[in-house]
Coordinates of C-alpha atoms in Angstrom, one line a residue:
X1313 CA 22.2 -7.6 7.2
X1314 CA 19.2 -9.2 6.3
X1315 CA 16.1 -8.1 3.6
X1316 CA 12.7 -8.7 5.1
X1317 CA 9.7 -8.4 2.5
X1318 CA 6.8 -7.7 4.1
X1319 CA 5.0 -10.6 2.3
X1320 CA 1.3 -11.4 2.2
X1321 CA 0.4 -12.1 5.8
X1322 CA -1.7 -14.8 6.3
X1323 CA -3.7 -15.9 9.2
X1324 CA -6.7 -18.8 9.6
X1325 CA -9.4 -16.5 10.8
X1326 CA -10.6 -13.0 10.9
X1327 CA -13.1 -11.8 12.9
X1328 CA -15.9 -9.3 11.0
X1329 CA -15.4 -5.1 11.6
X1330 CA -18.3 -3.0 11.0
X1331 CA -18.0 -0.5 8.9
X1332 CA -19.5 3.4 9.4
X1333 CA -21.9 4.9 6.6
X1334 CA -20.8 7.4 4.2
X1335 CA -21.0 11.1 4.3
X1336 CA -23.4 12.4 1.5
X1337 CA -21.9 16.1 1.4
X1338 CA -17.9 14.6 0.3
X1339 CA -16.4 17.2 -2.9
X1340 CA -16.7 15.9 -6.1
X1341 CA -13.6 14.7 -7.5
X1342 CA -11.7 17.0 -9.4
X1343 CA -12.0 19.1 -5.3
X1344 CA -10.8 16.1 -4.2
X1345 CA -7.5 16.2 -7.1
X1346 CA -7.0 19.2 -6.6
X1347 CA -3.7 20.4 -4.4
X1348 CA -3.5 22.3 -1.7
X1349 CA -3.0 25.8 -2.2
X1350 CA -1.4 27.1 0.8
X1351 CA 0.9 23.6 0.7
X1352 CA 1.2 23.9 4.5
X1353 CA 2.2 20.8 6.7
X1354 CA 0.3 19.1 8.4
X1355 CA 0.1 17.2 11.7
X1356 CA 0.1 13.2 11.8
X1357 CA -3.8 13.1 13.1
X1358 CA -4.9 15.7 10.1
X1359 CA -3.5 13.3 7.3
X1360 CA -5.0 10.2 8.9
X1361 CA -8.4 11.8 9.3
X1362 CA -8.0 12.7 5.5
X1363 CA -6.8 9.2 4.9
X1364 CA -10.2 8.1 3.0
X1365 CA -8.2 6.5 0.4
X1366 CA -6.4 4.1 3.0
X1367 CA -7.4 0.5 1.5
X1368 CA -7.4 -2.8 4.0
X1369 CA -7.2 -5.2 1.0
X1370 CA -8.3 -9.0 1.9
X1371 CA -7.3 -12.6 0.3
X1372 CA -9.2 -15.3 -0.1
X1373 CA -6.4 -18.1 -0.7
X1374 CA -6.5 -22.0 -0.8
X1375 CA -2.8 -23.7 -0.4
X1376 CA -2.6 -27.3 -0.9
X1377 CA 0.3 -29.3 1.1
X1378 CA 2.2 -31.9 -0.3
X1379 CA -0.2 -34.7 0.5
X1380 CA -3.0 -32.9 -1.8
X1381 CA -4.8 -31.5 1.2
X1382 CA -6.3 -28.2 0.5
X1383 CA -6.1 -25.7 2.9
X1384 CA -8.4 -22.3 3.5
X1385 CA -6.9 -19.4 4.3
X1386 CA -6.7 -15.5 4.8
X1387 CA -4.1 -13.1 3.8
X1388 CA -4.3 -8.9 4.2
X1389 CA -2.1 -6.3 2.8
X1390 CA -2.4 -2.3 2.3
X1391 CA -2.7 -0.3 -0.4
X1392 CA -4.4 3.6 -1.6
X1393 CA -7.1 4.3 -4.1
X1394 CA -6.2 6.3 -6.9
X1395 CA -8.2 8.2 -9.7
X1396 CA -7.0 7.9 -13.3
X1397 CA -8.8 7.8 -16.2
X1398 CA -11.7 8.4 -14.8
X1399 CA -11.7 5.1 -13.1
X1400 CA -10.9 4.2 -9.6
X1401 CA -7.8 2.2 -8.8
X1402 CA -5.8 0.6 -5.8
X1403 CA -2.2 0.7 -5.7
X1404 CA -0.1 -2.0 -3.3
X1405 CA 2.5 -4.1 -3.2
X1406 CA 3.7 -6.3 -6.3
X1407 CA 4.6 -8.9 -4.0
X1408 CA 0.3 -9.6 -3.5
X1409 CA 1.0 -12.2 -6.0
X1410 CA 3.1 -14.2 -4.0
X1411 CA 0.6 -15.9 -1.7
X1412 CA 2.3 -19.3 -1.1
X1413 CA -0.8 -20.5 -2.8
X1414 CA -3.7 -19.9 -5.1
X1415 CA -6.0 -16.7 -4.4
X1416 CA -9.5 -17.3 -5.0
X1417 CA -10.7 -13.7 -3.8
X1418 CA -9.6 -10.4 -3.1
X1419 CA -11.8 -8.2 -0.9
X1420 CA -10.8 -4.3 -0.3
X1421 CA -12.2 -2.3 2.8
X1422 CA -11.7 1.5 2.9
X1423 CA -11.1 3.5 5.6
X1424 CA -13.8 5.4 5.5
X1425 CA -16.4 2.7 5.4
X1426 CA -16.6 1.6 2.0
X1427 CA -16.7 -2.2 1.6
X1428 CA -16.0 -4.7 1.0
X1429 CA -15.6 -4.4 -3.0
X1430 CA -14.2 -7.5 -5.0
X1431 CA -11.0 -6.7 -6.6
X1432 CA -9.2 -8.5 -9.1
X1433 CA -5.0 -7.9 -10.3
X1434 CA -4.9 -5.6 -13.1
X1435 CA -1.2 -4.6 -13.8
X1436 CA 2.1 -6.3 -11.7
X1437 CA 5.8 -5.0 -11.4
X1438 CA 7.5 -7.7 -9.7
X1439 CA 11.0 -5.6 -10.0
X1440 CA 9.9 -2.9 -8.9
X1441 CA 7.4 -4.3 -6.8
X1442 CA 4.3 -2.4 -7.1
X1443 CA 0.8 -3.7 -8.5
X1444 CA -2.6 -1.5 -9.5
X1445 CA -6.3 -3.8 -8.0
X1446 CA -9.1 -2.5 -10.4
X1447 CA -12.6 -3.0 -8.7
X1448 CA -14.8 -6.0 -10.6
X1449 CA -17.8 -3.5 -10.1
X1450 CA -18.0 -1.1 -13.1
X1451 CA -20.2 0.8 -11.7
X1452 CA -18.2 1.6 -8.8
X1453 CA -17.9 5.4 -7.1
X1454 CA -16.7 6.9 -3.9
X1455 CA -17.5 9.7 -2.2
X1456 CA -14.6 9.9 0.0
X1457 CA -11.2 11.8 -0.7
X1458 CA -8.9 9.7 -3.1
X1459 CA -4.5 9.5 -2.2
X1460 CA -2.9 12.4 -4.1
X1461 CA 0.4 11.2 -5.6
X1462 CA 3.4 14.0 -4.6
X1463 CA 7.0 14.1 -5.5
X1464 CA 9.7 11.9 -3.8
X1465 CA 12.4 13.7 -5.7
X1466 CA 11.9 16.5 -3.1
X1467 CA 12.1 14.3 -0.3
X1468 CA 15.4 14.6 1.5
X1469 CA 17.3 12.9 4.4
X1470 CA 15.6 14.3 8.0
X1471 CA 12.1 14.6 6.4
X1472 CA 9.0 13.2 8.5
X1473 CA 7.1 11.1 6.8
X1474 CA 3.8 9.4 8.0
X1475 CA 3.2 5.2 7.1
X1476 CA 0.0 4.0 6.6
X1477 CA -1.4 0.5 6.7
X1478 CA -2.4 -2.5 8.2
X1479 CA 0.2 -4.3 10.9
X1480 CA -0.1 -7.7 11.5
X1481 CA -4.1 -7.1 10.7
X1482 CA -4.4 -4.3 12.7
X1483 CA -6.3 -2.0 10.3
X1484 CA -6.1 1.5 9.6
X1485 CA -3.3 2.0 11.6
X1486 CA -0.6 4.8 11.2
X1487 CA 3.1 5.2 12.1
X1488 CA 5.6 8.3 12.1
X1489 CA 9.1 8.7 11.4
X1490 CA 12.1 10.9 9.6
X1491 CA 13.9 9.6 6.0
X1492 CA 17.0 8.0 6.8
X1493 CA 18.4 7.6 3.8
X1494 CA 18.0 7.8 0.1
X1495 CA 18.9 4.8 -1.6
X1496 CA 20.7 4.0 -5.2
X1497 CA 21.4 1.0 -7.0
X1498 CA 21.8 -1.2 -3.9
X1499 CA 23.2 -4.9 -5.5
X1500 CA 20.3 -6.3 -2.7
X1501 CA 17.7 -5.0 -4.0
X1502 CA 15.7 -5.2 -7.3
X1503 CA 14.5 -1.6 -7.7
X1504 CA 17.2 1.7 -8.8
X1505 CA 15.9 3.6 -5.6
X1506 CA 14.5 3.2 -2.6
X1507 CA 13.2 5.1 0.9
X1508 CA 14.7 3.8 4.0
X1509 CA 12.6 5.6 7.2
X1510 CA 12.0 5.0 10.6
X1511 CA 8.3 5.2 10.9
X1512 CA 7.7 1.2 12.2
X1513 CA 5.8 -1.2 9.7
X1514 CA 5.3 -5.1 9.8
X1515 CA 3.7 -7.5 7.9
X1516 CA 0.7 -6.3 6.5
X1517 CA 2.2 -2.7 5.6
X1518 CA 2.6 -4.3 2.5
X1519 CA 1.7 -2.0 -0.2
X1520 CA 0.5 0.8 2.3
X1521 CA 1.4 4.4 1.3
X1522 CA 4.5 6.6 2.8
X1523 CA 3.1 10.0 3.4
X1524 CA 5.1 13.5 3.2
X1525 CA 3.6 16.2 6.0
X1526 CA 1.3 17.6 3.4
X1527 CA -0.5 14.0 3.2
X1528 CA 0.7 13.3 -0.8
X1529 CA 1.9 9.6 -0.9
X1530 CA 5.8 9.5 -1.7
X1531 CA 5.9 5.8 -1.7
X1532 CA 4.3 2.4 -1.2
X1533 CA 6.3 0.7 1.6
X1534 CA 7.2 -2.9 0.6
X1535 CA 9.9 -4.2 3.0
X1536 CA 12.4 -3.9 5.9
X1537 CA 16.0 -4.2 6.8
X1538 CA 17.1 -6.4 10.0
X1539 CA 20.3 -7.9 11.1
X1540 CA 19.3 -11.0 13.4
X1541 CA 23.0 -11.3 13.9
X1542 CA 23.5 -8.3 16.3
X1543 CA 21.2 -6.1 18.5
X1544 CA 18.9 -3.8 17.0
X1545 CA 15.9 -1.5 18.4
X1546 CA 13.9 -1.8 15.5
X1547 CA 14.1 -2.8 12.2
X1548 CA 14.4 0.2 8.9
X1549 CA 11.7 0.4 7.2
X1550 CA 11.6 0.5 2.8
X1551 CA 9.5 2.2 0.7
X1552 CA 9.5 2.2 -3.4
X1553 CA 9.5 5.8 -4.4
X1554 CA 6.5 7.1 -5.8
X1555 CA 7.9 9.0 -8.9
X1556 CA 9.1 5.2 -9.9
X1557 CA 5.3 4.1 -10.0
X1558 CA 4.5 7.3 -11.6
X1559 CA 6.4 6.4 -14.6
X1560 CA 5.0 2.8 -15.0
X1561 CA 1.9 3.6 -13.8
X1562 CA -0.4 3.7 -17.2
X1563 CA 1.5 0.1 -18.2
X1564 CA 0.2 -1.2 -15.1
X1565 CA -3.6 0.2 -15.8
X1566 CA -3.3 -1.1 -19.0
X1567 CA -3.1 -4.6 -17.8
X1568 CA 0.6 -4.9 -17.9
X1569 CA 2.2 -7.8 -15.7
X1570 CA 5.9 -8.0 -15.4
X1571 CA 5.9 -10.8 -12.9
X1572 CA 9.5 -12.6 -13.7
X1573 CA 10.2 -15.9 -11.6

């Protein structure tokens, strides 16, 4: 059995997407915060059309081969905004940090249309692998709704859950599956706990939010399982459990960066 991070994917060209304008008559933000009342669930299509928050994050990177020669390049993961503080934030993958070389931008693209906005690394967990963007604009807003942070403790085994992301560059692009299992202290892994799940993810996932059926993220998927040895239908999919980022979350606002080589 083999561990398969879903690391920075990297490609030589993108072509340019247009993005849609904004919608002037959006809640403010505290409507935005606030839960649900009625707590019902919802179906796939409702949470992606809520899925403002969704965040196509872009790399600018230069790698230079063992001759010297300095090569351009582009990598993309996923990630959610988040409001804390009264500051807007995006939350990925720890592992945007390992690029294969050095990143010279970082571009973020919302779903709904906002974009692109320079971001820059604020806070890393390589461990646990998770990492908070914070926008070089201080002046920037959004209208649009942000990604409300639920409870994986009351996640359980059978549960449908609903991926987010961006899939070998496809953008904005959703997946659906059940839980499959609940994982503690693996010796393969680096984190206490993890979400294995079935909904499909690739590279490019990276650092995309794992949805509950009332649309509150419940993890940031990071990685997948895959045994090249024997015949498999599809790979299981990992996600870092979003009570874990809860509890590091204001070291990683603060600037904290636990990268360890």
């Amino acid at each position: 059995m083999f561990v398969k991070r879903l690391a920075v994917a990297a490609i030589f060209a993108l072509s340019s997407l247009g993005c849609s304008t904004l919608n002037s008559s959006r809640p403010s933000v505290q409507d935005r915060l606030r839960p649900n009342i009625a707590q019902r669930d919802k179906t796939p299509a409702e949470i992606y059309a809520e899925a403002d928050y969704l965040a196509y994050i872009e790399l600018d990177i230069e790698v230079t081969d063992t001759e010297g020669n300095v090569e351009e390049r582009k990598g993309w993961l996923s990630g959610a905004l988040i409001y804390r503080a009264s500051e807007y934030y995006i939350l990925t993958a720890g592992h945007i940090t390992q690029t294969g070389g050095k990143i010279i931008k970082i571009s973020a693209y919302l779903k709904n249309g906002v974009g692109p906005e320079e971001v820059e690394i604020l806070g890393v967990d390589k461990d646990l692998d998770a990492a908070i963007l914070k926008f070089k604009n201080p002046y920037f807003t959004f209208s649009g709704r942000v990604a409300r942070l639920g409870n994986s403790s009351k996640l359980n085994v059978g549960d449908q859950v609903v991926a987010l992301g961006t899939p070998l560059g496809i953008r904005d692009a959703l997946s659906v599956g059940w839980v499959m299992s609940l994982l503690s202290d693996d010796p393969r892994f680096t984190q206490s706990s993890l979400i294995i799940h079935q909904a499909p993810i690739n590279r490019g996932n990276s650092g995309g939010p794992l949805l509950n059926m009332r649309g509150e993220v419940v993890g940031i998927n990071v990685m997948f399982l895959y045994d090249n040895r024997v015949w498999v239908s599809y790979p299981m999919s990992i996600a870092v459990p979003i009570d874990d980022i809860k509890r590091i979350l204001p070291e990683l606002i603060s600037g904290n960066k636990r990268v360890n080589n």
